[in-house]
CSV table of C-alpha atoms in Angstrom, one decimal:
chain,number,residue,atom,x,y,z
G,1,MET,CA,1.2,3.9,11.5
G,2,LEU,CA,0.7,1.8,14.6
G,3,ARG,CA,-2.4,3.5,16.5
G,4,ARG,CA,-5.1,2.3,18.6
G,5,TYR,CA,-8.4,1.7,16.7
G,6,PHE,CA,-11.9,0.4,17.5
G,7,ILE,CA,-14.3,-2.1,16.4
G,8,PRO,CA,-17.6,-0.6,16.9
G,9,ILE,CA,-21.1,-2.6,16.5
G,10,ILE,CA,-22.0,0.3,13.9
G,11,LEU,CA,-19.4,-0.9,11.4
G,12,LEU,CA,-20.1,-4.6,12.0
G,13,LEU,CA,-23.7,-3.9,11.0
G,14,ALA,CA,-22.4,-2.0,8.0
G,15,ALA,CA,-20.7,-5.0,6.8
G,16,LEU,CA,-23.5,-7.1,7.4
G,17,ALA,CA,-25.5,-5.0,5.1
G,18,ALA,CA,-23.0,-5.0,2.6
G,19,ALA,CA,-22.6,-8.8,2.4
G,20,ILE,CA,-26.7,-9.0,2.3
G,21,TYR,CA,-26.9,-6.8,-0.7
G,22,PHE,CA,-24.3,-8.5,-2.7
G,23,THR,CA,-25.6,-11.9,-1.7
G,24,GLY,CA,-28.8,-11.2,-2.6
G,25,THR,CA,-27.9,-9.7,-6.4
G,26,LYS,CA,-25.1,-12.4,-6.7
G,27,THR,CA,-27.7,-14.0,-9.8
G,28,LYS,CA,-28.0,-10.8,-11.6
G,29,LYS,CA,-25.7,-9.2,-13.9
G,30,HIS,CA,-23.5,-6.9,-11.7
G,31,ASP,CA,-23.6,-3.2,-12.6
G,32,VAL,CA,-20.4,-1.9,-11.0
G,33,ARG,CA,-21.5,1.6,-12.1
G,34,ALA,CA,-25.0,1.5,-10.4
G,35,SER,CA,-23.5,0.0,-7.2
G,36,VAL,CA,-20.6,2.5,-6.8
G,37,PRO,CA,-21.4,5.7,-8.2
G,38,VAL,CA,-19.0,8.3,-8.1
G,39,GLU,CA,-19.2,12.4,-8.4
G,40,ARG,CA,-16.3,14.5,-8.5
G,41,PHE,CA,-15.8,18.4,-8.1
G,42,GLN,CA,-13.1,20.8,-7.2
G,43,LEU,CA,-12.9,23.7,-4.8
G,44,SER,CA,-11.3,27.0,-6.0
G,45,ASN,CA,-8.3,26.5,-3.7
G,46,GLY,CA,-7.5,23.3,-5.7
G,47,LEU,CA,-8.8,20.6,-3.6
G,48,GLN,CA,-10.1,17.7,-5.2
G,49,VAL,CA,-13.4,16.1,-3.8
G,50,VAL,CA,-14.7,12.9,-4.4
G,51,VAL,CA,-18.2,11.4,-3.6
G,52,MET,CA,-19.3,7.9,-3.5
G,53,PRO,CA,-23.1,8.1,-2.5
G,54,ASN,CA,-24.2,4.6,-0.6
G,55,PRO,CA,-27.6,5.1,1.2
G,56,ARG,CA,-27.9,1.3,1.8
G,57,ILE,CA,-25.3,2.1,4.9
G,58,PRO,CA,-25.8,4.6,7.6
G,59,VAL,CA,-22.2,5.5,8.0
G,60,VAL,CA,-19.7,7.4,6.2
G,61,THR,CA,-16.0,7.3,5.4
G,62,HIS,CA,-13.8,10.5,5.5
G,63,MET,CA,-10.6,9.9,3.5
G,64,LEU,CA,-8.1,12.9,2.8
G,65,VAL,CA,-5.1,12.0,0.6
G,66,VAL,CA,-2.0,13.8,0.3
G,67,LYS,CA,-0.2,13.1,-3.0
G,68,ALA,CA,3.1,12.7,-1.5
G,69,GLY,CA,4.4,9.6,0.3
G,70,GLY,CA,7.8,7.9,1.1
G,71,ALA,CA,9.3,8.5,-2.4
G,72,ASP,CA,9.0,12.1,-1.9
G,73,ASP,CA,11.3,12.0,1.0
G,74,ALA,CA,14.5,14.3,0.4
G,75,TYR,CA,17.9,12.2,0.0
G,76,GLY,CA,19.1,11.7,3.5
G,77,LYS,CA,15.7,12.1,5.1
G,78,SER,CA,14.1,8.6,4.4
G,79,GLY,CA,11.0,8.1,6.5
G,80,VAL,CA,9.9,11.9,6.8
G,81,ALA,CA,6.7,11.4,5.0
G,82,HIS,CA,5.8,8.8,7.7
G,83,TYR,CA,7.2,11.2,10.5
G,84,MET,CA,4.8,14.0,9.2
G,85,GLU,CA,1.8,11.5,9.1
G,86,HIS,CA,2.5,11.1,12.8
G,87,LEU,CA,2.9,14.7,13.8
G,88,MET,CA,-0.7,15.3,12.4
G,89,PHE,CA,-1.8,13.5,15.4
G,90,ALA,CA,0.2,15.6,17.9
G,91,GLY,CA,-2.7,18.1,18.9
G,92,THR,CA,-3.4,21.8,18.2
G,93,LYS,CA,-4.7,24.5,20.4
G,94,ASP,CA,-8.1,23.6,20.1
G,95,TYR,CA,-7.8,19.8,19.8
G,96,PRO,CA,-4.9,18.7,22.0
G,97,GLU,CA,-3.6,15.7,21.7
G,98,GLY,CA,-5.9,12.5,21.7
G,99,THR,CA,-8.9,14.6,21.4
G,100,TYR,CA,-9.2,13.5,17.6
G,101,ASP,CA,-8.7,10.0,18.8
G,102,ARG,CA,-11.4,10.0,21.5
G,103,ALA,CA,-13.8,11.9,19.4
G,104,ILE,CA,-13.9,9.3,16.9
G,105,ALA,CA,-14.0,6.5,19.3
G,106,ARG,CA,-16.9,8.2,21.5
G,107,VAL,CA,-19.2,8.0,18.5
G,108,GLY,CA,-18.3,4.3,17.7
G,109,GLY,CA,-16.0,5.2,14.8
G,110,VAL,CA,-12.5,4.2,13.4
G,111,GLN,CA,-9.7,6.3,12.4
G,112,ASN,CA,-6.1,5.8,11.4
G,113,ALA,CA,-3.7,6.8,8.8
G,114,SER,CA,-0.9,5.2,6.5
G,115,THR,CA,1.9,6.4,4.5
G,116,ASN,CA,3.0,4.5,1.4
G,117,ARG,CA,5.6,5.2,-1.4
G,118,ASP,CA,3.4,7.4,-3.4
G,119,TYR,CA,1.0,9.0,-0.8
G,120,THR,CA,-0.5,9.7,2.6
G,121,LEU,CA,-4.0,8.4,3.7
G,122,PHE,CA,-5.9,9.8,6.7
G,123,TYR,CA,-9.1,8.3,7.2
G,124,ALA,CA,-12.1,8.0,9.7
G,125,THR,CA,-15.4,6.2,9.6
G,126,VAL,CA,-18.4,7.6,11.6
G,127,PRO,CA,-22.1,7.5,11.7
G,128,LYS,CA,-23.3,10.1,9.2
G,129,GLU,CA,-24.3,12.8,11.5
G,130,HIS,CA,-20.8,13.3,12.8
G,131,LEU,CA,-19.2,13.9,9.3
G,132,ARG,CA,-18.8,17.6,10.1
G,133,THR,CA,-17.3,17.0,13.3
G,134,VAL,CA,-14.3,14.9,11.5
G,135,MET,CA,-14.0,17.6,8.8
G,136,ALA,CA,-13.7,20.6,11.2
G,137,MET,CA,-10.9,18.5,13.2
G,138,GLU,CA,-9.2,17.5,10.1
G,139,VAL,CA,-8.7,21.0,8.8
G,140,ASP,CA,-7.9,22.2,12.3
G,141,ARG,CA,-4.9,19.9,12.3
G,142,LEU,CA,-4.2,20.8,8.6
G,143,ARG,CA,-4.0,24.6,9.3
G,144,ASN,CA,-2.7,24.5,13.0
G,145,ILE,CA,-0.5,21.9,13.3
G,146,ASP,CA,2.2,22.2,15.9
G,147,PHE,CA,5.9,21.8,15.1
G,148,ASP,CA,6.8,22.1,18.9
G,149,THR,CA,10.1,20.8,19.7
G,150,ALA,CA,9.2,18.6,22.4
G,151,LYS,CA,6.1,17.0,20.5
G,152,ALA,CA,8.8,16.3,17.4
G,153,ALA,CA,11.0,14.6,19.8
G,154,ARG,CA,8.3,12.4,21.2
G,155,GLU,CA,6.8,11.3,17.7
G,156,LEU,CA,10.2,10.7,16.7
G,157,LYS,CA,10.4,8.4,19.7
G,158,ILE,CA,7.5,6.7,18.7
G,159,ILE,CA,8.6,6.2,15.0
G,160,THR,CA,11.9,4.9,16.1
G,161,GLU,CA,10.1,2.2,18.4
G,162,GLU,CA,7.8,1.4,15.3
G,163,ARG,CA,10.9,0.7,13.2
G,164,ASN,CA,12.4,-1.4,16.0
G,165,MET,CA,9.3,-3.4,16.4
G,166,ARG,CA,8.3,-3.9,12.7
G,167,VAL,CA,12.1,-3.9,11.0
G,168,GLU,CA,14.9,-4.4,13.5
G,169,ASN,CA,13.3,-7.4,15.2
G,170,ASN,CA,11.7,-8.9,12.4
G,171,PRO,CA,14.8,-10.7,9.9
G,172,ALA,CA,12.2,-10.9,7.1
G,173,ALA,CA,11.6,-7.4,7.2
G,174,GLN,CA,15.4,-6.7,7.4
G,175,TRP,CA,15.5,-9.0,4.1
G,176,VAL,CA,13.1,-7.5,1.9
G,177,GLU,CA,14.3,-3.9,2.8
G,178,GLN,CA,17.8,-4.7,1.6
G,179,LEU,CA,16.7,-6.4,-1.6
G,180,ASN,CA,14.7,-3.5,-2.7
G,181,ALA,CA,17.5,-1.2,-2.1
G,182,LEU,CA,19.8,-3.5,-4.2
G,183,THR,CA,17.0,-3.8,-6.7
G,184,PHE,CA,16.2,0.1,-7.4
G,185,LEU,CA,19.7,1.5,-8.5
G,186,ASN,CA,18.3,5.2,-8.9
G,187,HIS,CA,14.4,5.5,-8.2
G,188,PRO,CA,13.6,6.6,-4.8
G,189,TYR,CA,11.8,3.4,-4.3
G,190,HIS,CA,15.1,1.8,-3.2
G,191,GLN,CA,14.6,3.7,0.2
G,192,PRO,CA,12.1,2.1,2.8
G,193,VAL,CA,8.9,4.4,3.7
G,194,ILE,CA,9.5,4.0,7.5
G,195,GLY,CA,13.0,5.4,6.8
G,196,TRP,CA,16.6,4.0,7.4
G,197,ALA,CA,17.4,4.2,11.1
G,198,GLU,CA,20.4,6.3,10.2
G,199,ASP,CA,18.1,9.2,8.5
G,200,MET,CA,15.5,9.0,11.1
G,201,ALA,CA,18.0,9.7,13.9
G,202,THR,CA,18.6,13.1,12.3
G,203,PHE,CA,15.2,14.1,12.2
G,204,THR,CA,13.9,17.4,13.5
G,205,ALA,CA,10.8,19.6,13.6
G,206,ALA,CA,12.2,21.7,10.9
G,207,ASP,CA,12.3,18.7,8.7
G,208,ALA,CA,8.6,18.1,9.2
G,209,ARG,CA,7.6,21.6,8.4
G,210,ALA,CA,9.5,21.5,5.1
G,211,TYR,CA,7.8,18.4,4.0
G,212,TYR,CA,4.5,19.9,5.1
G,213,GLU,CA,5.0,23.1,3.3
G,214,ALA,CA,6.3,21.3,0.2
G,215,HIS,CA,3.4,18.7,-0.1
G,216,TYR,CA,0.3,19.7,2.5
G,217,ARG,CA,-1.4,22.2,0.3
G,218,PRO,CA,-5.1,21.7,-1.2
G,219,GLY,CA,-4.2,21.4,-4.7
G,220,ASN,CA,-2.0,18.5,-3.7
G,221,MET,CA,-5.0,16.7,-1.7
G,222,ILE,CA,-8.1,14.5,-2.4
G,223,LEU,CA,-10.9,14.4,-0.2
G,224,LEU,CA,-12.9,11.4,-0.7
G,225,VAL,CA,-16.5,10.7,1.2
G,226,ALA,CA,-18.1,7.7,0.8
G,227,GLY,CA,-21.7,6.5,2.6
G,228,ASP,CA,-24.7,7.8,3.2
G,229,VAL,CA,-24.3,11.4,1.9
G,230,THR,CA,-24.9,13.5,-1.5
G,231,ALA,CA,-22.9,15.2,-3.4
G,232,ARG,CA,-24.7,18.3,-2.5
G,233,ASP,CA,-24.1,17.9,1.1
G,234,VAL,CA,-20.3,16.9,0.7
G,235,ARG,CA,-20.2,19.9,-1.5
G,236,ARG,CA,-21.5,22.3,1.2
G,237,HIS,CA,-19.7,21.0,3.9
G,238,ALA,CA,-16.2,20.8,2.1
G,239,GLN,CA,-16.4,24.4,1.0
G,240,HIS,CA,-17.4,25.5,4.7
G,241,TYR,CA,-14.5,23.7,6.1
G,242,TYR,CA,-11.7,23.2,3.1
G,243,GLY,CA,-12.7,26.1,1.3
G,244,ALA,CA,-11.3,28.4,3.7
G,245,MET,CA,-7.8,26.8,3.5
G,246,PRO,CA,-5.3,29.0,1.4
G,247,GLY,CA,-4.4,27.2,-1.9
G,248,GLY,CA,-0.6,27.9,-2.2
G,249,GLU,CA,2.1,26.4,-4.4
G,250,PHE,CA,3.1,22.6,-3.9
G,251,ALA,CA,6.2,20.8,-5.1
G,252,THR,CA,6.0,18.9,-8.2
G,253,ARG,CA,7.6,15.4,-8.8
G,254,ASN,CA,10.8,14.9,-10.8
G,255,TRP,CA,11.8,11.6,-9.5
G,256,PRO,CA,15.0,10.2,-11.2
G,257,LYS,CA,14.5,7.0,-13.7
G,258,GLU,CA,16.0,3.8,-13.7
G,259,PRO,CA,18.8,3.2,-15.9
G,260,PRO,CA,18.9,0.2,-17.9
G,261,ILE,CA,19.5,-3.4,-15.5
G,262,ARG,CA,22.4,-5.1,-17.1
G,263,MET,CA,23.6,-7.4,-14.2
G,264,ALA,CA,21.8,-9.9,-12.1
G,265,ARG,CA,21.8,-9.3,-8.3
G,266,LYS,CA,22.1,-11.8,-5.7
G,267,GLY,CA,21.9,-11.3,-1.7
G,268,GLU,CA,22.3,-13.8,1.3
G,269,MET,CA,21.0,-12.9,4.8
G,270,ARG,CA,21.3,-14.9,8.1
G,271,ASP,CA,19.8,-14.2,11.4
G,272,THR,CA,19.4,-16.4,14.3
G,273,LYS,CA,15.6,-15.4,14.6
G,274,VAL,CA,15.2,-17.2,11.1
G,275,HIS,CA,13.3,-20.6,11.6
G,276,GLU,CA,12.3,-21.1,7.9
G,277,PRO,CA,14.7,-20.7,4.9
G,278,ARG,CA,13.1,-18.6,2.1
G,279,LEU,CA,13.9,-17.7,-1.6
G,280,LEU,CA,12.9,-14.3,-3.1
G,281,ARG,CA,13.3,-13.4,-6.7
G,282,GLN,CA,12.0,-10.6,-8.2
G,283,TYR,CA,12.2,-8.1,-11.1
G,284,ILE,CA,11.4,-4.3,-11.8
G,285,ALA,CA,8.1,-4.3,-13.7
G,286,PRO,CA,5.9,-2.1,-15.5
G,287,SER,CA,3.0,-0.4,-13.5
G,288,VAL,CA,0.0,1.7,-14.5
G,289,GLY,CA,2.1,4.7,-14.2
G,290,ASP,CA,5.4,3.8,-15.1
G,291,GLY,CA,7.2,1.8,-18.3
G,292,ALA,CA,5.2,-0.3,-20.6
G,293,LYS,CA,1.7,0.7,-18.8
G,294,GLU,CA,-0.2,-1.4,-21.5
G,295,ASP,CA,1.6,-4.4,-19.8
G,296,ALA,CA,0.4,-3.7,-16.5
G,297,LEU,CA,-3.1,-5.9,-16.8
G,298,PRO,CA,-1.5,-8.9,-18.9
G,299,LEU,CA,1.1,-9.1,-16.3
G,300,SER,CA,-1.4,-9.1,-13.7
G,301,VAL,CA,-3.1,-12.0,-15.4
G,302,PHE,CA,0.2,-13.9,-15.8
G,303,ALA,CA,1.4,-13.1,-12.4
G,304,GLN,CA,-1.7,-15.1,-11.0
G,305,TYR,CA,-1.4,-18.0,-13.9
G,306,LEU,CA,2.1,-18.3,-12.8
G,307,GLY,CA,1.8,-18.3,-8.8
G,308,GLY,CA,-1.6,-17.1,-7.7
G,309,GLY,CA,-2.5,-20.0,-5.5
G,310,GLU,CA,-2.4,-23.5,-5.4
G,311,THR,CA,-3.8,-24.2,-9.0
G,312,SER,CA,-0.8,-22.1,-10.4
G,313,VAL,CA,2.1,-23.6,-12.5
G,314,LEU,CA,4.7,-22.9,-10.1
G,315,TYR,CA,2.8,-24.3,-7.2
G,316,ARG,CA,2.0,-27.6,-9.3
G,317,THR,CA,5.4,-27.9,-10.7
G,318,LEU,CA,7.8,-27.2,-7.5
G,319,VAL,CA,5.1,-28.3,-4.5
G,320,ARG,CA,3.0,-31.0,-6.0
G,321,GLU,CA,5.2,-32.8,-8.6
G,322,GLN,CA,8.6,-32.0,-7.6
G,323,LYS,CA,8.2,-31.8,-4.0
G,324,LEU,CA,10.9,-29.3,-3.8
G,325,ALA,CA,9.0,-26.4,-2.1
G,326,SER,CA,6.3,-26.5,0.5
G,327,ASN,CA,5.2,-23.5,-0.8
G,328,VAL,CA,5.5,-20.9,-3.5
G,329,SER,CA,3.7,-17.5,-4.8
G,330,VAL,CA,3.9,-14.8,-7.0
G,331,ASP,CA,3.1,-11.2,-6.1
G,332,TYR,CA,2.5,-8.3,-8.6
G,333,ASP,CA,1.0,-4.8,-7.7
G,334,PRO,CA,0.9,-2.6,-10.8
G,335,MET,CA,-1.0,0.1,-8.9
G,336,ALA,CA,1.9,2.6,-8.5
G,337,ILE,CA,3.4,5.8,-9.9
G,338,GLY,CA,6.7,4.8,-10.2
G,339,PRO,CA,8.2,1.0,-11.4
G,340,ALA,CA,6.5,-1.9,-9.7
G,341,LEU,CA,7.9,-5.5,-8.4
G,342,PHE,CA,7.4,-8.9,-10.0
G,343,ARG,CA,8.0,-11.2,-6.8
G,344,ILE,CA,8.2,-14.9,-6.6
G,345,VAL,CA,8.6,-16.1,-2.7
G,346,ALA,CA,9.6,-19.7,-2.3
G,347,VAL,CA,9.9,-22.0,1.0
G,348,PRO,CA,12.0,-25.1,0.4
G,349,ALA,CA,10.8,-28.5,1.6
G,350,ALA,CA,12.3,-30.2,4.1
G,351,GLY,CA,16.0,-31.6,3.1
G,352,VAL,CA,16.0,-28.9,0.1
G,353,THR,CA,18.8,-26.1,-0.1
G,354,LEU,CA,18.0,-22.9,-1.5
G,355,PRO,CA,20.4,-23.4,-4.4
G,356,GLN,CA,18.7,-26.6,-5.1
G,357,LEU,CA,15.2,-24.6,-5.0
G,358,GLU,CA,16.6,-22.0,-7.0
G,359,GLU,CA,17.7,-24.0,-9.7
G,360,ALA,CA,14.3,-25.9,-9.9
G,361,LEU,CA,12.5,-22.4,-10.1
G,362,ASP,CA,14.8,-21.2,-12.9
G,363,ARG,CA,13.7,-24.4,-14.8
G,364,ALA,CA,10.2,-23.6,-14.1
G,365,LEU,CA,10.3,-20.4,-15.4
G,366,ALA,CA,12.0,-21.2,-18.4
G,367,THR,CA,9.7,-23.8,-19.2
G,368,ALA,CA,6.5,-21.3,-18.5
G,369,LEU,CA,8.0,-18.7,-20.8
G,370,VAL,CA,8.5,-21.0,-24.0
G,371,THR,CA,4.9,-22.9,-23.2
G,372,ALA,CA,1.7,-21.9,-24.6
G,373,PRO,CA,-0.4,-21.2,-21.5
G,374,ASP,CA,-3.3,-23.5,-21.3
G,375,GLU,CA,-6.4,-21.5,-21.9
G,376,GLY,CA,-8.2,-23.1,-19.0
G,377,ASP,CA,-5.8,-21.9,-16.6
G,378,ILE,CA,-5.7,-18.4,-18.2
G,379,ALA,CA,-9.4,-18.4,-17.9
G,380,ASN,CA,-8.9,-19.3,-14.1
G,381,ALA,CA,-6.6,-16.9,-13.5
G,382,LYS,CA,-8.7,-14.2,-15.0
G,383,THR,CA,-11.6,-15.5,-12.9
G,384,LEU,CA,-9.8,-15.1,-9.7
G,385,LEU,CA,-8.8,-11.7,-10.6
G,386,LYS,CA,-12.2,-10.2,-11.5
G,387,ALA,CA,-13.6,-11.9,-8.3
G,388,ALA,CA,-11.5,-9.4,-6.6
G,389,LEU,CA,-13.5,-6.5,-7.8
G,390,ILE,CA,-16.4,-7.9,-6.3
G,391,TYR,CA,-14.5,-8.4,-2.9
G,392,ALA,CA,-13.3,-4.8,-3.0
G,393,GLN,CA,-17.1,-4.0,-3.4
G,394,ASP,CA,-17.9,-5.8,0.3
G,395,GLY,CA,-18.0,-2.9,2.5
G,396,LEU,CA,-18.0,0.8,2.6
G,397,GLN,CA,-14.2,1.2,3.9
G,398,PRO,CA,-12.5,-1.4,1.7
G,399,LEU,CA,-13.9,0.0,-1.3
G,400,ALA,CA,-13.3,3.8,-0.4
G,401,ASN,CA,-9.8,2.7,0.1
G,402,THR,CA,-9.5,1.2,-3.1
G,403,MET,CA,-11.0,4.3,-4.7
G,404,ALA,CA,-8.8,6.6,-2.9
G,405,GLY,CA,-5.8,4.8,-4.0
G,406,LEU,CA,-6.8,5.0,-7.6
G,407,PHE,CA,-7.3,8.9,-7.2
G,408,ALA,CA,-3.9,9.2,-5.8
G,409,ILE,CA,-1.9,7.7,-8.5
G,410,GLY,CA,-3.7,9.5,-11.3
G,411,LEU,CA,-6.6,7.1,-12.1
G,412,ASP,CA,-10.0,7.6,-11.9
G,413,GLU,CA,-13.5,5.6,-11.4
G,414,GLN,CA,-13.4,4.6,-15.2
G,415,TYR,CA,-10.4,2.5,-14.4
G,416,PHE,CA,-12.4,0.6,-11.5
G,417,TYR,CA,-15.5,0.4,-13.6
G,418,SER,CA,-13.8,-1.2,-16.8
G,419,TRP,CA,-11.1,-3.2,-14.8
G,420,ALA,CA,-13.1,-6.4,-14.9
G,421,ASP,CA,-14.0,-6.0,-18.9
G,422,ASN,CA,-10.4,-5.5,-19.6
G,423,VAL,CA,-9.2,-8.3,-17.9
G,424,GLY,CA,-11.6,-10.5,-19.7
G,425,GLN,CA,-10.2,-9.3,-22.9
G,426,VAL,CA,-6.4,-10.3,-22.0
G,427,SER,CA,-5.4,-13.0,-24.2
G,428,ALA,CA,-2.9,-16.2,-23.3
G,429,ALA,CA,-0.1,-14.8,-25.9
G,430,GLY,CA,-1.0,-11.3,-24.3
G,431,ALA,CA,-0.3,-12.6,-20.9
G,432,LEU,CA,2.5,-14.7,-22.2
G,433,ALA,CA,4.2,-11.5,-23.8
G,434,ALA,CA,4.0,-9.4,-20.7
G,435,GLY,CA,5.7,-12.1,-18.5
G,436,LYS,CA,8.7,-12.9,-21.0
G,437,ALA,CA,9.2,-9.0,-21.0
G,438,VAL,CA,9.8,-8.9,-17.2
G,439,ILE,CA,11.3,-12.4,-16.2
G,440,ILE,CA,14.8,-12.2,-18.0
G,441,PRO,CA,17.6,-13.8,-15.8
G,442,ALA,CA,19.9,-10.8,-16.3
G,443,ARG,CA,17.8,-8.5,-14.4
G,444,ALA,CA,16.7,-10.9,-11.9
G,445,VAL,CA,17.6,-9.9,-8.0
G,446,THR,CA,17.5,-13.3,-5.8
G,447,GLY,CA,17.6,-13.3,-2.1
G,448,TYR,CA,18.1,-16.1,0.5
G,449,LEU,CA,16.9,-15.8,3.8
G,450,LEU,CA,18.5,-18.5,6.0
G,451,PRO,CA,18.8,-19.5,10.1
G,452,GLU,CA,22.1,-19.1,11.6
G,453,THR,CA,22.9,-21.3,14.4
G,454,PRO,CA,24.7,-19.0,17.3
G,455,ALA,CA,28.2,-19.7,18.1
G,456,PRO,CA,29.0,-22.0,20.9
G,457,THR,CA,29.6,-19.9,24.3
G,458,ALA,CA,33.1,-20.6,25.2
G,459,GLU,CA,33.2,-22.1,28.9
G,460,VAL,CA,34.6,-19.7,31.8
G,461,PRO,CA,37.3,-21.5,33.8
G,462,HIS,CA,36.4,-21.9,37.4
G,463,ALA,CA,38.7,-20.2,39.9
G,464,GLN,CA,40.8,-22.6,41.5
């Protein structure tokens, strides 16, 4: 979602306080459970509440998670979850449009929202004394959202402009969007979260209302409050504001599964706006919520070992040694309810064609999959992954966002607490086995992104 947001002095001070805290304790064994306490309870209407007390920083982050995202869009209505997110900012009788934004900004806070495949997140970070105000406004728009035809048309225009800016004017975004649609044969992850333009053109207020009634119910939501609060106070405030919301039924997920992949696929896209050719290779992979879930962590280690920076195997081989690429990286994010993607992106060096680079990539992958990983390289990969856990704790909002994401996909704080230890237990053999199970030529999806030289314009003969 594209909205204005502010960077207040109070949040800069909060970030500084967090940095000082972690710098001052870096020589001690870090007790993640002590530094990131979590308390949980549930209201009678089904709302799950998570509290993360942190008295070191005099602000609070209020996050409301709706456990429905782009993958829950009905067929032919891709993007309606994102549309619904925007309509939440369209205003109500008590808080007309713009009131929410101005109220947060007035106290030096920040607010925004986002929609991904699995869930929708609304957040605000404010000085702690304004938590109740945020709750009051959030509950008001949840209960009194206005599906006015004129408002719906205005928000549709906004998200259409957003798609134009992010996708229609961005060849790389179009390329990835098309490759994802080519990759997932049956799973709803094949459709873009922002929506296909053709589907978006059909949106009405009734479509948003149907999505709201199916998913925006307390039993399908998580309220997470982090910062200078106590669980007792949050319970009292949550009961006062959110407890009055009726429970009600909500749609349960029944996503179709992916059939076995039996055919490698390949696509090429050319555009005059492309200045740098790129190669993308991706494979459907297990996640923490789908497939061989036990492989998610070993595969994360393998991804870091294979293409996680300038010390990785692919970078050393293709960039430094063979000088066929100017850059290569591997991306794998297992934090999903549905299947994940294991992605390799490579940029050819000057004078190297994409077929030449692809051939070299295939050779490098084949070698990596039959060669026992260097124990030092695996240890380095695990160190880098575990460092990400510390970085996630450096600041109130990023940590809250990490924890909200875990709860949204069915995990909890225990996964966060044990993550570094579990990474440390991954063996080189286990990482390699996880990689072999995913990087299979017959299941590869390969994309080329290339510049296209505009055709010369024919000269118009001068009139005699």
